[in-house]
XYZ file of N, CA, C and O in Angstrom:
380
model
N 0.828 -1.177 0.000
C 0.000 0.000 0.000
C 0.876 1.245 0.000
O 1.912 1.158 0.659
N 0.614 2.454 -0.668
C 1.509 3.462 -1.066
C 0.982 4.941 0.162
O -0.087 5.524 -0.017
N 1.325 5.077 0.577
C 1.276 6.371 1.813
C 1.468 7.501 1.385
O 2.558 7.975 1.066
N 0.129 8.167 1.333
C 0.227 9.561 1.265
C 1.271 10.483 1.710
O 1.623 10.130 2.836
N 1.815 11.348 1.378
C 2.653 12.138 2.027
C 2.520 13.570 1.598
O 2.616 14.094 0.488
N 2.238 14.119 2.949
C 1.967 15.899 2.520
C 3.056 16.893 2.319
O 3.255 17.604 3.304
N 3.737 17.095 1.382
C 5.522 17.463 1.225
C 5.536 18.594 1.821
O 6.590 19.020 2.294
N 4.141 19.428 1.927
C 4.349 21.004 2.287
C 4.675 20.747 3.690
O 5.770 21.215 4.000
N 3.968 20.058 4.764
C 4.495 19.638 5.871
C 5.698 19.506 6.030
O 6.312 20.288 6.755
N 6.295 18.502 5.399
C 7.720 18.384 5.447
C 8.441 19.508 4.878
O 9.537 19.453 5.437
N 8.446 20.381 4.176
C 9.172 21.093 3.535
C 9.035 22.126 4.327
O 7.842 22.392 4.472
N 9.947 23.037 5.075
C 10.012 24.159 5.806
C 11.307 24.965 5.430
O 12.414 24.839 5.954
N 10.945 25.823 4.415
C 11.988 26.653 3.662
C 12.049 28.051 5.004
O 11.197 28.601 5.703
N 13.659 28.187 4.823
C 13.513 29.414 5.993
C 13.849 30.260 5.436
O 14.723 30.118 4.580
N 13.249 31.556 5.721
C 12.799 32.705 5.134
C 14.359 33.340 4.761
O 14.471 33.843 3.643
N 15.538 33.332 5.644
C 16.695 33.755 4.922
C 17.467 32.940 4.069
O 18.676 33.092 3.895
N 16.608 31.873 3.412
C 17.443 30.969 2.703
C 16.830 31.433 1.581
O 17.276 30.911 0.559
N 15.785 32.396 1.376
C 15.467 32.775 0.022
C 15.867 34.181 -0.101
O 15.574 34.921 0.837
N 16.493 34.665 -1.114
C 16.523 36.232 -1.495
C 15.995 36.557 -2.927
O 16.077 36.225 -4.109
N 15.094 37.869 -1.607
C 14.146 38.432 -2.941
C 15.192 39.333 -3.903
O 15.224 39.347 -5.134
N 15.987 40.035 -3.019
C 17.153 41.267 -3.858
C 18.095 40.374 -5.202
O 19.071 40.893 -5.743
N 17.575 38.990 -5.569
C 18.630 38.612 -6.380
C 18.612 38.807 -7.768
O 17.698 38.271 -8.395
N 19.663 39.642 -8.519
C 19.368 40.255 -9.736
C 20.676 39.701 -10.495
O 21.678 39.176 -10.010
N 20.367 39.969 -11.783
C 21.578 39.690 -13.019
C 22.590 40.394 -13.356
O 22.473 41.535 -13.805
N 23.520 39.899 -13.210
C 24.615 41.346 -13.687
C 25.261 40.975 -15.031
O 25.475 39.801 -15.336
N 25.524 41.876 -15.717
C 26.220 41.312 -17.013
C 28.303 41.611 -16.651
O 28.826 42.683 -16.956
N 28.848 40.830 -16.215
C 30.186 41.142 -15.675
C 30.891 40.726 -16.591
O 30.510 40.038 -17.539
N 32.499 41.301 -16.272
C 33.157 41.252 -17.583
C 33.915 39.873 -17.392
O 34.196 39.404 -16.289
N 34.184 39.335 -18.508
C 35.150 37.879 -18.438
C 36.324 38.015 -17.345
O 36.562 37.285 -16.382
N 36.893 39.014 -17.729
C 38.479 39.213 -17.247
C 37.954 39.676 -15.534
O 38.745 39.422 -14.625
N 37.201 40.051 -15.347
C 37.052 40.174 -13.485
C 36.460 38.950 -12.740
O 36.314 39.053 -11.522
N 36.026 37.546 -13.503
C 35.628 36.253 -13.149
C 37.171 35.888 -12.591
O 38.107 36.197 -13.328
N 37.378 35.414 -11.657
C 38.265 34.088 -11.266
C 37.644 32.947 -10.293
O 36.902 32.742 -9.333
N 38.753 32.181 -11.545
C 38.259 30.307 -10.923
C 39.134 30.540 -9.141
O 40.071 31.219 -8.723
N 38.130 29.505 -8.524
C 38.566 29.046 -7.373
C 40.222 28.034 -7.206
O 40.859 27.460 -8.089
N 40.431 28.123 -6.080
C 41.819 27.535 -6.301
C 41.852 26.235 -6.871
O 42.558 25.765 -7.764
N 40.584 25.556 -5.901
C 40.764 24.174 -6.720
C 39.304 24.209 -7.492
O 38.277 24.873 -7.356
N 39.680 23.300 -8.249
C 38.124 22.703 -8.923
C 37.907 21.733 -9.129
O 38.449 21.104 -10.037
N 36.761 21.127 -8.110
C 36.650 19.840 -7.827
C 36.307 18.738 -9.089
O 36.415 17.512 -9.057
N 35.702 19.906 -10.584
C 35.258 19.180 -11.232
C 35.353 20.010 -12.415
O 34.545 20.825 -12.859
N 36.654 19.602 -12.906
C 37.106 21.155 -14.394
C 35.914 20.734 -14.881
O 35.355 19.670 -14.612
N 35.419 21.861 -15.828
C 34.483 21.652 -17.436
C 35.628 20.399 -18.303
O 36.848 20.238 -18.343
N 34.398 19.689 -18.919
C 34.882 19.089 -20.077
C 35.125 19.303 -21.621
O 34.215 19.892 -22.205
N 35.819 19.054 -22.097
C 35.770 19.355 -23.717
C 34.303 19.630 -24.122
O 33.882 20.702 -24.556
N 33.644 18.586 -23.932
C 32.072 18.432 -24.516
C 31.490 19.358 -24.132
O 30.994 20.316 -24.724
N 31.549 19.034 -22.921
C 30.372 20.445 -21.956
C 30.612 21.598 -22.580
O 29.639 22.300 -22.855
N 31.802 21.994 -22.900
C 32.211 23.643 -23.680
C 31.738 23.396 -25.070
O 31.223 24.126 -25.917
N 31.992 22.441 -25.047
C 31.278 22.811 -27.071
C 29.908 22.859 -26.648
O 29.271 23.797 -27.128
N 29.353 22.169 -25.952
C 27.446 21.885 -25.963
C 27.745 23.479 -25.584
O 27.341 24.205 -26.492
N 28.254 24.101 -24.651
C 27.606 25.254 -24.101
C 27.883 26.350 -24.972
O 27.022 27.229 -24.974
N 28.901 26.518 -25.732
C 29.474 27.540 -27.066
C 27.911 27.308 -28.310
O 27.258 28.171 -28.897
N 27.753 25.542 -28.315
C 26.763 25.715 -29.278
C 25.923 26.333 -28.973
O 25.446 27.140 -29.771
N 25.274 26.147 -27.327
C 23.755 26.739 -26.711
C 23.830 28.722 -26.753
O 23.036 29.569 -27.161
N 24.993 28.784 -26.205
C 25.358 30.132 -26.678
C 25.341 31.194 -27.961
O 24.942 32.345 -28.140
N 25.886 30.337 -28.619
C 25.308 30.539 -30.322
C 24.080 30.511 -30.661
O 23.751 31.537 -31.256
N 23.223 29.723 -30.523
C 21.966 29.324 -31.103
C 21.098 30.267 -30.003
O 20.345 31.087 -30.529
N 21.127 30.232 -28.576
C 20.382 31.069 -28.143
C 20.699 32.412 -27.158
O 19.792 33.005 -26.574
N 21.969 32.755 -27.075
C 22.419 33.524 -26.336
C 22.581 32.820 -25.163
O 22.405 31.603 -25.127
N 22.983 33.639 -23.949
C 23.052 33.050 -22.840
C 21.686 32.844 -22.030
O 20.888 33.780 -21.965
N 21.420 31.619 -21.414
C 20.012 30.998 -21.307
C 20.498 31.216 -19.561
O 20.002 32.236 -19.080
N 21.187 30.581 -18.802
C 21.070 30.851 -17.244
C 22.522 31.469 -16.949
O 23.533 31.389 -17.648
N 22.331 32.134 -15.665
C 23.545 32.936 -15.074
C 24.671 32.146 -14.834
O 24.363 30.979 -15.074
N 25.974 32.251 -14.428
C 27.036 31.449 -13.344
C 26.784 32.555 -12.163
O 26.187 33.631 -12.144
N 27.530 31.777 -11.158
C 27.206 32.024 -10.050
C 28.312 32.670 -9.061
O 28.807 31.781 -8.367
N 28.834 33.914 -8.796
C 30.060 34.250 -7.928
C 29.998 34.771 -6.603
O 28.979 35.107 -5.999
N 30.776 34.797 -6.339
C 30.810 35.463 -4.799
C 30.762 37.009 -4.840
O 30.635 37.782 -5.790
N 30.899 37.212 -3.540
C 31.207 38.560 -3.437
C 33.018 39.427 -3.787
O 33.380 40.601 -3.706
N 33.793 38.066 -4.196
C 34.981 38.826 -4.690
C 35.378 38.355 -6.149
O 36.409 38.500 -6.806
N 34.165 37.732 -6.408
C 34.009 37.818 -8.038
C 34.752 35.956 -8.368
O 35.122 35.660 -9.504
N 34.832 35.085 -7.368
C 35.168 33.829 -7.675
C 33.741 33.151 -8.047
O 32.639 33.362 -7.540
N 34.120 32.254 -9.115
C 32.861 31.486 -9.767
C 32.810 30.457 -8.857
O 33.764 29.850 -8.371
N 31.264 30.250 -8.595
C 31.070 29.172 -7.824
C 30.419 27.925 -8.693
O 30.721 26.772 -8.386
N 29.517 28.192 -9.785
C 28.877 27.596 -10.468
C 28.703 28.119 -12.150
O 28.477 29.325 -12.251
N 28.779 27.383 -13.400
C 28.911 27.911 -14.415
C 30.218 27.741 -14.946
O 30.592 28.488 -15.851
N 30.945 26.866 -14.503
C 32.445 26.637 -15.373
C 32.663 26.383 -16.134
O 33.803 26.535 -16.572
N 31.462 25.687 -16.955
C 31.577 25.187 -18.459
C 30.716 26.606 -19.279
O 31.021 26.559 -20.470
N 29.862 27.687 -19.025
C 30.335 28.618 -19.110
C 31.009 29.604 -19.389
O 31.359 29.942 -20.520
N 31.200 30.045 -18.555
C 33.149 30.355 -18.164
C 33.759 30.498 -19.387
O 33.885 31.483 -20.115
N 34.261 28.903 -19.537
C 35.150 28.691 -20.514
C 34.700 28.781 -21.959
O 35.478 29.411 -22.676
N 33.603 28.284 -22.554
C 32.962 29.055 -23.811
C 32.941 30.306 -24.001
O 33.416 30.880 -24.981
N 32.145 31.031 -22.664
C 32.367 32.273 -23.493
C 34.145 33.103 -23.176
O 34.676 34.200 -23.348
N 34.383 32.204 -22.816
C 36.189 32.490 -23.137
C 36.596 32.540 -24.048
O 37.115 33.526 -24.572
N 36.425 31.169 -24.604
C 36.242 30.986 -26.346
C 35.792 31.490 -27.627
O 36.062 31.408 -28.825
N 34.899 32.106 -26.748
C 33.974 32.702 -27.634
C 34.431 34.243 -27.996
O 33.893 34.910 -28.879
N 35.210 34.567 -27.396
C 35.338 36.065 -27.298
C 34.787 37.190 -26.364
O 35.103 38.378 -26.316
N 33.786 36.414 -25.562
C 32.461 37.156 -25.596
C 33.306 38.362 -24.450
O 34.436 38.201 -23.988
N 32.383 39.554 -24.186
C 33.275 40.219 -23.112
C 32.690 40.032 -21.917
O 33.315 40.173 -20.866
N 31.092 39.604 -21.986
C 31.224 39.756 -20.473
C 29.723 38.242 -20.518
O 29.179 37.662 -21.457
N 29.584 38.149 -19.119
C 28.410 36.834 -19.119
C 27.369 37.383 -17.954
O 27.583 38.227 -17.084
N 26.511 36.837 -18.152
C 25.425 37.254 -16.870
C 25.428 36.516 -15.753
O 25.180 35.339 -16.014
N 25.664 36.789 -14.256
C 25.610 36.071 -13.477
C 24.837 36.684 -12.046
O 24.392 37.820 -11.877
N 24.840 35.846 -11.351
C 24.274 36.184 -10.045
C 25.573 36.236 -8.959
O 26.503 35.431 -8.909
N 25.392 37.226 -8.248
C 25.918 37.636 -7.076
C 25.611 37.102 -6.423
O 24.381 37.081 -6.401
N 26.479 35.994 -5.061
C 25.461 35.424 -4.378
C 26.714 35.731 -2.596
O 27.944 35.684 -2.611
N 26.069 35.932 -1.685
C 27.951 36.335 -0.489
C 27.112 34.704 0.599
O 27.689 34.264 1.593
């Protein structure tokens, strides 16, 4: 027999784990830096899929940095529009 389960019950999002102030910035390539390590470089592939997605539709979601401009998320990214020339990418500010 399969048991109902009411997720909203279980789910208790806390109010400073969401921010309403979060906006897009268009930042320049050259003020992005990678973290010291990276647990998980971009791959060859991943940069071409993302150069192609870039091409065909512009940039579709942000990467993600800190407050001193290190990427936290978006490394494959990153490195396309490295490739690409591009000057700058849209990302979210996140501290």
């Amino acid at each position: 027999m399969i048991k109902s389960v009411n997720i909203h019950a279980q789910t208790k999002l806390k109010a400073h784990s969401i921010s309403n102030n979060m906006a897009f910035e268009d930042v320049p390539i050259g003020d992005i830096r990678l973290p010291d390590l990276l647990v998980k470089p971009p791959t060859k592939r991943g940069i071409a899929t993302t150069k192609a997605i870039l091409q065909q539709f512009g940039p579709v979601v942000p990467a993600l940095i800190d407050d001193n401009g290190i990427l936290i998320a978006g490394f494959e990214l990153h490195a396309a529009a490295r490739e690409l020339g591009l000057a700058t990418i849209k990302a979210v500010r996140v501290s």
